[in-house]
Coordinates of C-alpha atoms in Angstrom, one line a residue:
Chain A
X18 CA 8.8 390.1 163.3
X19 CA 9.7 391.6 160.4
X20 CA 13.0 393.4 162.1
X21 CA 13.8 389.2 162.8
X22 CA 13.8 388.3 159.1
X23 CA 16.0 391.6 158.3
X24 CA 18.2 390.9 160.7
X25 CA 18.4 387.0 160.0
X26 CA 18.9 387.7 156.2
X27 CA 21.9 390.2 156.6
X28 CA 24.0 387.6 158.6
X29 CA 22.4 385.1 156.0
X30 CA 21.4 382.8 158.9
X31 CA 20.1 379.3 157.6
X32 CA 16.1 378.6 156.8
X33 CA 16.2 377.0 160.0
X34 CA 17.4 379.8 162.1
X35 CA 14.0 382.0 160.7
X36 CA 12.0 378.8 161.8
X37 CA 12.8 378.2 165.0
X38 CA 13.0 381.9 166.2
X39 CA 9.6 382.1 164.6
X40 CA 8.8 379.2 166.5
X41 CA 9.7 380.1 169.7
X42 CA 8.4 383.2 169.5
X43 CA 4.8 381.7 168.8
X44 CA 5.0 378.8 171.7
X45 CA 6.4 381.7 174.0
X46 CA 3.2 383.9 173.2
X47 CA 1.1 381.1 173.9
X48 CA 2.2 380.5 177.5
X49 CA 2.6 384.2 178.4
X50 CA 1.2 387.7 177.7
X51 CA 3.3 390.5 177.3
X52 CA 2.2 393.9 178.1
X53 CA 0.3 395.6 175.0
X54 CA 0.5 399.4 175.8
X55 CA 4.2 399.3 175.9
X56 CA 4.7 400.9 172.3
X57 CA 6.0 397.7 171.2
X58 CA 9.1 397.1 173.4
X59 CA 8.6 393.7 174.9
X60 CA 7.6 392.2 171.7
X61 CA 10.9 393.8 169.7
X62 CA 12.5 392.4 173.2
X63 CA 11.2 389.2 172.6
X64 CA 12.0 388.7 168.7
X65 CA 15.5 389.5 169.5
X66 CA 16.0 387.3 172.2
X67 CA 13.9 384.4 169.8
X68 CA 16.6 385.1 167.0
X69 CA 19.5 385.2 169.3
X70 CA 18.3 381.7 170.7
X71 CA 17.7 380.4 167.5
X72 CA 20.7 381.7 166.1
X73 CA 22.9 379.8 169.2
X74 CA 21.3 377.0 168.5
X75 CA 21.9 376.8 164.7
X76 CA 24.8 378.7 163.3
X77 CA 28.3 378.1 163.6
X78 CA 29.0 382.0 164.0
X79 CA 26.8 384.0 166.3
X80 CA 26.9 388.2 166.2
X81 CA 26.6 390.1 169.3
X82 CA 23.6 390.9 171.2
X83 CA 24.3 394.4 170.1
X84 CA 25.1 393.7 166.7
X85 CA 21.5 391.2 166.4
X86 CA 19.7 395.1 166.5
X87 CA 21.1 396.6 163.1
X88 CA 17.4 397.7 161.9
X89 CA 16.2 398.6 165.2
X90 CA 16.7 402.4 166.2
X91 CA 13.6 402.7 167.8
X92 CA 14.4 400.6 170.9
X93 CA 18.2 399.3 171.8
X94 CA 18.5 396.5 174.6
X95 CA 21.4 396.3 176.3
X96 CA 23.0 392.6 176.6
X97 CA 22.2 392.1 179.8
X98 CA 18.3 392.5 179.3
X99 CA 18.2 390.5 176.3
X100 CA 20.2 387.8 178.3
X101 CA 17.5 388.0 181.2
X102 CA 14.9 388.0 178.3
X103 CA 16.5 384.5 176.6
X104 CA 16.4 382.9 180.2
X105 CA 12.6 383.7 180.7
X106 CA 12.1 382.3 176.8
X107 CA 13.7 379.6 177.6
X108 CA 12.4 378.6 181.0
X109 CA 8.9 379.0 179.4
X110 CA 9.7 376.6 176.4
X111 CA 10.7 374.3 179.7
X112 CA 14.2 374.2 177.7
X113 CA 13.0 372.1 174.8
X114 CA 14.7 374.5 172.2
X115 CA 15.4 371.4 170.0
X116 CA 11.8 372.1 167.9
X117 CA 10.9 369.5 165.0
X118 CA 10.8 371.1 161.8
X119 CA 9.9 370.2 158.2
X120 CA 13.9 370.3 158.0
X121 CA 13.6 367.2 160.2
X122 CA 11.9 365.2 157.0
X123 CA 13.5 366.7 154.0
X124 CA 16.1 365.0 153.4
X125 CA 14.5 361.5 154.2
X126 CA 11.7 362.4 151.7
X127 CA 14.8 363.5 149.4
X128 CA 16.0 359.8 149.7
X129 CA 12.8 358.5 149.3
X130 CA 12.6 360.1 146.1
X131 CA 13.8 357.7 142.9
X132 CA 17.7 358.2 142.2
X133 CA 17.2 358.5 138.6
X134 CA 16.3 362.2 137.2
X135 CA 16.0 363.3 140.9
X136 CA 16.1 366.7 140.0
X137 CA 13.3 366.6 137.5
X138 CA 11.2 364.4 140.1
X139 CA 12.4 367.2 142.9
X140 CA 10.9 369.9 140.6
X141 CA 7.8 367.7 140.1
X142 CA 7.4 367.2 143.8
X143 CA 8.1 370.9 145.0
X144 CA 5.6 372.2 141.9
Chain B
X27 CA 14.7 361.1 180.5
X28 CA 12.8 357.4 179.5
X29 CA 12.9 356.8 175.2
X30 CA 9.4 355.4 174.0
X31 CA 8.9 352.4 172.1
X32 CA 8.8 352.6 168.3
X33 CA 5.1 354.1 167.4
X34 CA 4.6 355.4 170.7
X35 CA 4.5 359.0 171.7
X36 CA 6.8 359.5 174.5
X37 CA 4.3 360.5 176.9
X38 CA 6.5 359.2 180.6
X39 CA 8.9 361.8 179.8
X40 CA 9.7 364.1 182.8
X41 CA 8.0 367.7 182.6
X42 CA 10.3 369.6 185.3
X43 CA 13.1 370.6 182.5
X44 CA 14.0 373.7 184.3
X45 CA 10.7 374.0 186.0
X46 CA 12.9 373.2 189.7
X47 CA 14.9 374.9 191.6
X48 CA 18.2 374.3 192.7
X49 CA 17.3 374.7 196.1
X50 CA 15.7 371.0 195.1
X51 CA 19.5 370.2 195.8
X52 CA 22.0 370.3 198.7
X53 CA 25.4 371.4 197.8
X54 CA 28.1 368.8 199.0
X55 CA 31.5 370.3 198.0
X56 CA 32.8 371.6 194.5
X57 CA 34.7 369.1 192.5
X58 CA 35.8 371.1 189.7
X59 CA 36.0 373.3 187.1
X60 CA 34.6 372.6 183.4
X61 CA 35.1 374.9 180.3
X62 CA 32.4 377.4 181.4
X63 CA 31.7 376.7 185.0
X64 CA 32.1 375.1 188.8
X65 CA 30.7 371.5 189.4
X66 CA 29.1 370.6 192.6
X67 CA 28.8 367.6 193.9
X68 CA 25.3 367.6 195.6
X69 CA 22.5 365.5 197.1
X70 CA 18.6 365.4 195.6
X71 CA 16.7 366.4 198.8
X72 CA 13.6 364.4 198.0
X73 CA 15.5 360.9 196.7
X74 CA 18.8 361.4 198.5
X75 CA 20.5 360.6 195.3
X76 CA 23.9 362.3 194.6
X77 CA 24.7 364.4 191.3
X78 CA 27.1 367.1 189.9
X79 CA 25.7 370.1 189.4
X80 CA 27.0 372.5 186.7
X81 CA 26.8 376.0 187.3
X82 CA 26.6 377.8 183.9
X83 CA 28.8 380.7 184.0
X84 CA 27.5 384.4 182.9
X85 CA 30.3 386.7 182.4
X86 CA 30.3 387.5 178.8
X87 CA 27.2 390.4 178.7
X88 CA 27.7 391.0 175.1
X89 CA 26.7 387.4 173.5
X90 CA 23.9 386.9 176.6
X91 CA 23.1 383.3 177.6
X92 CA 26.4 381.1 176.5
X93 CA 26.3 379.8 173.2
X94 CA 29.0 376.8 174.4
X95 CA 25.9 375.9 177.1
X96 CA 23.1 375.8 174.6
X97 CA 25.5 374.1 171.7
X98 CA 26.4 371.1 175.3
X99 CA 22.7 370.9 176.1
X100 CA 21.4 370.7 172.5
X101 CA 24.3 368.0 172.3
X102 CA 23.4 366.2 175.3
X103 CA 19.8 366.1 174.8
X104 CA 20.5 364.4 171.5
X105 CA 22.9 361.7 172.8
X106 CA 22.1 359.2 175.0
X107 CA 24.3 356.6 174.8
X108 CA 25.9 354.1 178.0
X109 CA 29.7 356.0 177.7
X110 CA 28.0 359.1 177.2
X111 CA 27.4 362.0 180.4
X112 CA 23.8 361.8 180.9
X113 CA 22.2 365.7 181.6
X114 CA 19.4 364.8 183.7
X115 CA 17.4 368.3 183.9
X116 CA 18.6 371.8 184.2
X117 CA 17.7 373.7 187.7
X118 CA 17.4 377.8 188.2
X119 CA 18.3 379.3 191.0
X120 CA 15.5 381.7 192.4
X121 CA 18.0 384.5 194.3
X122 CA 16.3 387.6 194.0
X123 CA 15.0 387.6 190.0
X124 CA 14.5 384.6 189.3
X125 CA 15.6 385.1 185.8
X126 CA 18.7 386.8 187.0
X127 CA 20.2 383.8 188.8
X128 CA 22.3 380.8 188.4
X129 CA 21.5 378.1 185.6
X130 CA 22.5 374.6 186.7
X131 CA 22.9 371.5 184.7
X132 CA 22.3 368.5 186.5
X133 CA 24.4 365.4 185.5
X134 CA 24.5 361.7 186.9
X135 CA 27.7 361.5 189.8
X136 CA 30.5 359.8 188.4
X137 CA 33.2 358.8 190.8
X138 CA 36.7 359.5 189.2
X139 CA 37.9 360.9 186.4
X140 CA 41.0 359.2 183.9
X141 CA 43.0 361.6 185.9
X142 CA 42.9 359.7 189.1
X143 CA 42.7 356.5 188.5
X144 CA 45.9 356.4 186.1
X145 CA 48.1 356.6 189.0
X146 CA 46.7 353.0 190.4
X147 CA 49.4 350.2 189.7
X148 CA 48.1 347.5 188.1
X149 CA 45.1 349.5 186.9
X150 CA 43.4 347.8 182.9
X151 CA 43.5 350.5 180.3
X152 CA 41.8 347.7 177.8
X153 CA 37.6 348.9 178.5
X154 CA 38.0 351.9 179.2
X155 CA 39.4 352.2 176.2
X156 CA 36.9 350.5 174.4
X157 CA 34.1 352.2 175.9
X158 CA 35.8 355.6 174.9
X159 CA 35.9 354.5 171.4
X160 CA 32.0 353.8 171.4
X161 CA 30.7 356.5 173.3
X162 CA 33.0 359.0 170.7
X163 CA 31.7 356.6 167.7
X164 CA 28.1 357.2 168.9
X165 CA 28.7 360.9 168.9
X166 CA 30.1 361.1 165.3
X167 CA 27.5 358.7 164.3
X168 CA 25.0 361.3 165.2
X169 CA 27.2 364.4 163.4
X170 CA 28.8 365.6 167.0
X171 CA 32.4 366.4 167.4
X172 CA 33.4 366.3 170.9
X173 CA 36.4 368.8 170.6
X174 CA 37.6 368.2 173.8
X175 CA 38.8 365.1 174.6
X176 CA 41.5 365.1 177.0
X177 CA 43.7 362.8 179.1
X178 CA 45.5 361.9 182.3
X179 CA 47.2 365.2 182.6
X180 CA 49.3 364.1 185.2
X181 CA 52.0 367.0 185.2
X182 CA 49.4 369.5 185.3
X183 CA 47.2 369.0 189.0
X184 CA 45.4 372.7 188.4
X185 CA 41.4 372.2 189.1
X186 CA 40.2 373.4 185.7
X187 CA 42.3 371.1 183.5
X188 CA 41.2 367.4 185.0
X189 CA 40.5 364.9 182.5
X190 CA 36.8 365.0 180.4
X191 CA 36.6 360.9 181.1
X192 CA 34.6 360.0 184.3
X193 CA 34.6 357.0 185.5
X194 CA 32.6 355.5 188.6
X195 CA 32.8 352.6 190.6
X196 CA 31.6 350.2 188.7
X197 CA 34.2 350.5 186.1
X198 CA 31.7 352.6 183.8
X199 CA 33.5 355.1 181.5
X200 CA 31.4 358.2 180.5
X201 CA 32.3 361.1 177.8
X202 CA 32.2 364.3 179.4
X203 CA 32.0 368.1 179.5
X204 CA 30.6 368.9 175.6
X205 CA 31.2 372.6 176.2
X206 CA 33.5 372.8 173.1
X207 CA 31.4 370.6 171.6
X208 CA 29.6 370.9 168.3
X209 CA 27.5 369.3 165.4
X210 CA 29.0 368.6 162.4
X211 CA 27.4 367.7 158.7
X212 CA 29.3 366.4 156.0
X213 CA 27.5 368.2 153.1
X214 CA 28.1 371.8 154.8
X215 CA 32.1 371.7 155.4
X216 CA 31.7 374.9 157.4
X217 CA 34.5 377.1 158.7
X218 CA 35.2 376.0 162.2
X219 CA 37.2 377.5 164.8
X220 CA 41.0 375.8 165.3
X221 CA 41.6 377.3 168.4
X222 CA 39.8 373.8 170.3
X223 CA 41.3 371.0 172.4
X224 CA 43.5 371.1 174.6
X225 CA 46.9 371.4 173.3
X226 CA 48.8 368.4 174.5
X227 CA 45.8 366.5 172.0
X228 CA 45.3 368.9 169.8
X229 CA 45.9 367.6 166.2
X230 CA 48.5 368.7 163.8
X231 CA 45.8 370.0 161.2
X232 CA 44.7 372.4 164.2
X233 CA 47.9 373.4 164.9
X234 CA 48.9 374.5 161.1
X235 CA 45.8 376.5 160.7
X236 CA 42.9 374.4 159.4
X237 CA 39.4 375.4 159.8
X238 CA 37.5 372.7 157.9
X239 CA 37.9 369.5 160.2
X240 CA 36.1 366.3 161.0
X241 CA 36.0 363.6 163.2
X242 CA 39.9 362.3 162.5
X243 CA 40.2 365.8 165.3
X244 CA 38.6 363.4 168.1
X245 CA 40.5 360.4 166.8
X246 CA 43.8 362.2 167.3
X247 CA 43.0 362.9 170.8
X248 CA 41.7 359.2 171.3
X249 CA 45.7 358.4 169.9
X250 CA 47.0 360.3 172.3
X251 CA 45.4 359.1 175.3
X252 CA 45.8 355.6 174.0
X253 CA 49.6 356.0 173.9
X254 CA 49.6 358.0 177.3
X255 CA 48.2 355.2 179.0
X256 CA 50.3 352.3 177.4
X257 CA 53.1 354.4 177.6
X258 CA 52.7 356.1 180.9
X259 CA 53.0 359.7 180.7
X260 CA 51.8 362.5 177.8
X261 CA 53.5 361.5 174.6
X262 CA 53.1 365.4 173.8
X263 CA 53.1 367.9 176.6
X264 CA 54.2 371.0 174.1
X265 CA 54.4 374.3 176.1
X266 CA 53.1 376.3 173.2
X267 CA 51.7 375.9 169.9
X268 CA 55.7 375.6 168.2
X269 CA 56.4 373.6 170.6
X270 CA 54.1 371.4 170.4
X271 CA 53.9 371.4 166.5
X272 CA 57.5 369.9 166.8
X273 CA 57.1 367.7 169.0
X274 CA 54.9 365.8 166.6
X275 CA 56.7 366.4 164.1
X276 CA 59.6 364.6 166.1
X277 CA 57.4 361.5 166.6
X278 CA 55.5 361.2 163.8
X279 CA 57.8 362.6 161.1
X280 CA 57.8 366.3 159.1
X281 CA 54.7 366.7 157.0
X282 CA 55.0 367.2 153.2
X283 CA 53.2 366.6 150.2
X284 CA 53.6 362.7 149.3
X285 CA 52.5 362.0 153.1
X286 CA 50.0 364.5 153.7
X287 CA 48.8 366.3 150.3
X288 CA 47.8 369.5 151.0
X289 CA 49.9 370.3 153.8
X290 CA 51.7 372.9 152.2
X291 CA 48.6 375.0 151.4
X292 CA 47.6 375.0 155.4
X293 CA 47.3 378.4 156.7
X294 CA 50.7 378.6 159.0
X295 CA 52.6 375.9 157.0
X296 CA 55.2 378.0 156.0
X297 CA 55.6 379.7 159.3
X298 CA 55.7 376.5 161.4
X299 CA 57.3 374.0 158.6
X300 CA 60.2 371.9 159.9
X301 CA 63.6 373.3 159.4
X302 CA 65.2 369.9 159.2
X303 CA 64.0 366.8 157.7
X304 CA 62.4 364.8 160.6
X305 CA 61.7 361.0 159.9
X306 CA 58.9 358.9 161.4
X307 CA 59.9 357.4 164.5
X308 CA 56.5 356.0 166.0
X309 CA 57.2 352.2 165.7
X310 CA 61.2 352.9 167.0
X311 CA 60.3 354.9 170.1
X312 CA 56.9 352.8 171.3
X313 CA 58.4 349.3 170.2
X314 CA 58.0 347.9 174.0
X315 CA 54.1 348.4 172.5
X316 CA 52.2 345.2 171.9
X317 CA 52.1 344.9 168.1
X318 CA 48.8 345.3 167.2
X319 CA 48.0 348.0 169.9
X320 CA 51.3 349.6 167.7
X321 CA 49.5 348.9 164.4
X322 CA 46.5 350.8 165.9
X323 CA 48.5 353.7 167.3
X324 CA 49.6 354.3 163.6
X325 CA 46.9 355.0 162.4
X326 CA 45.2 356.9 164.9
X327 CA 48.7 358.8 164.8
X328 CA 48.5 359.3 161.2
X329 CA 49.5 362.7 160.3
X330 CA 47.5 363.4 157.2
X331 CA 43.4 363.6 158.3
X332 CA 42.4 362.4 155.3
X333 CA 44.0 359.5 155.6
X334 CA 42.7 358.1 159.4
X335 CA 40.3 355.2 158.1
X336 CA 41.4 354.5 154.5
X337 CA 41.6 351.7 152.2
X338 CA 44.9 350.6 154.0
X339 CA 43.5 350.2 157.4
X340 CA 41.2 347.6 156.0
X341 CA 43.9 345.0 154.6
X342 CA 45.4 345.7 158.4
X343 CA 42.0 345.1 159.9
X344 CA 41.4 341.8 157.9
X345 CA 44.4 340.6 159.3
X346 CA 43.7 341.6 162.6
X347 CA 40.1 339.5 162.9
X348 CA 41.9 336.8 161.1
X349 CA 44.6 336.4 164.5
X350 CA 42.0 336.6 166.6
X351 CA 38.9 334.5 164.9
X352 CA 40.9 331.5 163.9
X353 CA 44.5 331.7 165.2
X354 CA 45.2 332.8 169.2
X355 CA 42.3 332.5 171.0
X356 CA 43.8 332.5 174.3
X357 CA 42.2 334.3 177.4
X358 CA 45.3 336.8 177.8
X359 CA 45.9 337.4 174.4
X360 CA 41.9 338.5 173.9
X361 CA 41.7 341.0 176.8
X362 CA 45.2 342.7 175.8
X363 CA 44.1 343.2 172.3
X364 CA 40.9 343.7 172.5
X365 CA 40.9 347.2 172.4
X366 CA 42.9 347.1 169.6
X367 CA 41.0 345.5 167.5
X368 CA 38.1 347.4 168.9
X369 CA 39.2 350.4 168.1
X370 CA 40.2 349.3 164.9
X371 CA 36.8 348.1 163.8
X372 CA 35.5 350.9 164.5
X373 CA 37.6 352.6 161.7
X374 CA 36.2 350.5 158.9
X375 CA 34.3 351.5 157.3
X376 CA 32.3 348.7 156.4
X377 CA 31.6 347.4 160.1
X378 CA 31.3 351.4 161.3
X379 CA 28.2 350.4 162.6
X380 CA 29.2 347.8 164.7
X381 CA 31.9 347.3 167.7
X382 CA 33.5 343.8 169.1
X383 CA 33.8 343.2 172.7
X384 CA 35.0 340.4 174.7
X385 CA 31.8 338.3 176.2
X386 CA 31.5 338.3 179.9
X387 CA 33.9 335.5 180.8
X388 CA 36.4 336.8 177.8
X389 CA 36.3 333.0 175.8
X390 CA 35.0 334.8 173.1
X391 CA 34.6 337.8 170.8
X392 CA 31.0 339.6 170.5
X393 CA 30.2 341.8 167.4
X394 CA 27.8 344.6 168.8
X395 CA 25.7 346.4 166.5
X396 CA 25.8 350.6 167.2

């Protein structure tokens, strides 16, 4: 998990890149186990192939597969594993990659917000 | 896919997204090519209904599943829209692993595409232009450039170049094929790629380098087919980038500052700028054009991007509605200019939101809210 954020903040991937790969991550846990005695493998497998996902679905300019594992030297995938890892995420998620997130509302709360001072009352409602 | 009412959960919505199989399916015969992958034409075994099936194609190891299908699915699943493709589910096939197989999108069966059909004498170019206007209006309403908008193509009958506008039976016109597709946002002006659209309609910013684009790249290639089918044949069929630079240029005129500021600070200006002075000659070479379908052409075939849907367009368009609310009213006269002024509603800003159509019996003009 924490590889994902290192990873997501060197290509400086948008706030919502971290969120949905975090997201899918969770909803992917909670349909499926993965094995637990593997040293850790599937799980570095499956944060990869999260952030990859979430990456596709969000960025304009998408690395590698190869170059998604910068921090990583313990385990490698090759491409083609991580691409058979993706499908499985995404057949679990039954293809509903398009998650809502609090990104969704914040710029209809932003324009509910009076126009006058907005970045005092942004300060004030963020505080 | 069913939309619930407002303040109700969509609970009716169908849970087999990419639960099925394509063995669910009967392959009929292949019936093209897109961006990324074959299309089948195929039968549902349980309904008997007919469909295309997508195959999503898997070459490229190094990137893993295909960002251009995950950017066309998240596009589709956001639109839904009468002139837009509708992606009905996507299907697996179970060969082996099952997560080693084909992925298929399955789309509603259209009859023709814009290819076929423009060879028919006698054939109406009027709704399905209009309809192309407000299924691309509905996608840049919701922040998606289509990026691939393509015509008749008639002097090029390979399988993998046929036109991205379906059309069935019933006259229906449906925007296709959103693997170039992407989302756009105005605040972000990201770097995008130039290297999209098909060359024949790609737009002259594209061609001189730009990477920071908006919807006036769709709107060029909307101009283009408009013209092609009024006209008959591609207005630009350039063999290569050059060539197809200049012969722009030779329509529309050379770029430079006073009608396109900025030009000069394009990325390949200087190695693609005229060597001669060139001179507009759109209104000279399409004058058999009905006037206001002329008028329109203009300014889809403006050569500056920024200036597709400006303050000028809107004395144009004032005059327009004026001719056709109070002065000619009559039946012919409507349903040759209707896409015209169609089209050209839809470019101000004001009524951006809206569309007129011709009513059912064409005695008068309807103003559709988008």
């Amino acid at each position: 998990m924490l590889a994902m954020l290192q990873v997501h903040a060197y290509y400086e991937f948008s706030p919502v890149t971290a969120f949905l790969s975090v997201n899918y991550f969770d909803r992917f846990l909670s349909r499926c186990s993965l094995p637990q005695q593997s040293g850790g493998w599937a799980f570095q497998l499956l944060s990869v192939a999260c952030l990859s996902l979430a990456a596709k679905m969000e960025e304009s300019h998408v690395p590698f597969l190869l170059d998604l594992q910068l921090f990583e030297p313990k385990f490698v995938f090759e491409p083609k594993t991580i691409q058979r890892m993706e499908l499985w995420v995404m057949s679990n998620l039954k293809w509903r990659l398009r998650s809502v997130t609090p990104f969704d509302y914040l710029h209809y709360f932003i324009s509910k917000l009076p126009s006058s001072s907005s970045s005092q009352s942004l300060n004030h409602f963020f505080s | 896919m069913a939309m619930a009412a407002p303040g109700q959960l969509n609970v009716n919505e169908s849970p087999s997204w990419g639960s099925r199989s394509v063995d669910c399916f009967e392959k009929l015969e292949q019936i093209g090519e897109g961006t990324y992958g074959q299309v089948y034409m195929a039968r549902e075994i349980k309904t008997g209904e007919i469909v295309a099936l997508k195959k999503i194609r898997m070459d490229n190891e190094r990137e893993g599943f295909p960002i251009t299908a995950i950017r066309e699915i998240k596009i589709l699943k956001k639109l839904h829209h009468e002139n837009v493709i509708n992606l009905k589910e996507i299907v697996t096939s179970p060969d082996g692993n099952k997560y080693k197989g084909g992925i298929y999108m399955v789309f509603e069966y259209m009859d023709h595409d814009l290819t076929g059909l423009a060879d028919r004498p006698g054939m109406r170019f009027t709704v399905p232009q209009i309809k192309l206007l407000t299924g691309l209006h509905y996608c840049h309403v919701n922040q998606v450039l289509h990026r691939d908008i393509k015509g008749v193509l008639l002097l090029m009958p390979s399988k993998d170049t046929c036109s991205n506008l379906l059309i069935d039976n019933e006259g229906n016109l449906k925007l296709a094929d959103f693997g170039l597709a992407r989302s756009f946002s105005n605040e972000h002006n990201a770097n995008l790629t130039n290297r999209v659209i098909t060359l024949w309609y790609r737009p002259p910013e594209l061609l001189l380098g730009t990477t920071r684009y908006g919807p006036a790249v769709d709107m060029w290639s909307v101009g283009c087919i408009f013209a092609e089918l009024l006209h008959g044949k591609p207005i630009f069929p350039g063999k290569d980038e050059p060539e197809q630079l200049n012969k722009i240029f030779e329509l529309c005129g050379a770029p430079d500052e006073v009608n396109w500021p900025g030009v000069s600070k394009t990325p390949w200006y200087n190695q693609f700028k005229p060597t001669r002075p060139m001179k507009r000659r759109l209104r000279e070479v399409f004058r058999h054009f009905d006037r206001h379908a002329l008028e329109l052409l203009e300014k889809m075939l403006t050569l500056d991007p920024a200036q597709k849907g400006q303050d000028k367009l809107w004395i144009c368009t004032c005059c327009l509605c004026r001719f056709f609310l109070v002065g000619n009213m009559s039946r012919s006269n409507l349903q040759a200019n209707t896409a015209t002024l169609a089209g050209i509603c839809i470019f101000h800003n004001s009524l951006k939101h809206s569309i007129w159509l011709p009513s059912a019996d064409s005695s008068h003009i309807i103003l559709y809210a988008l």
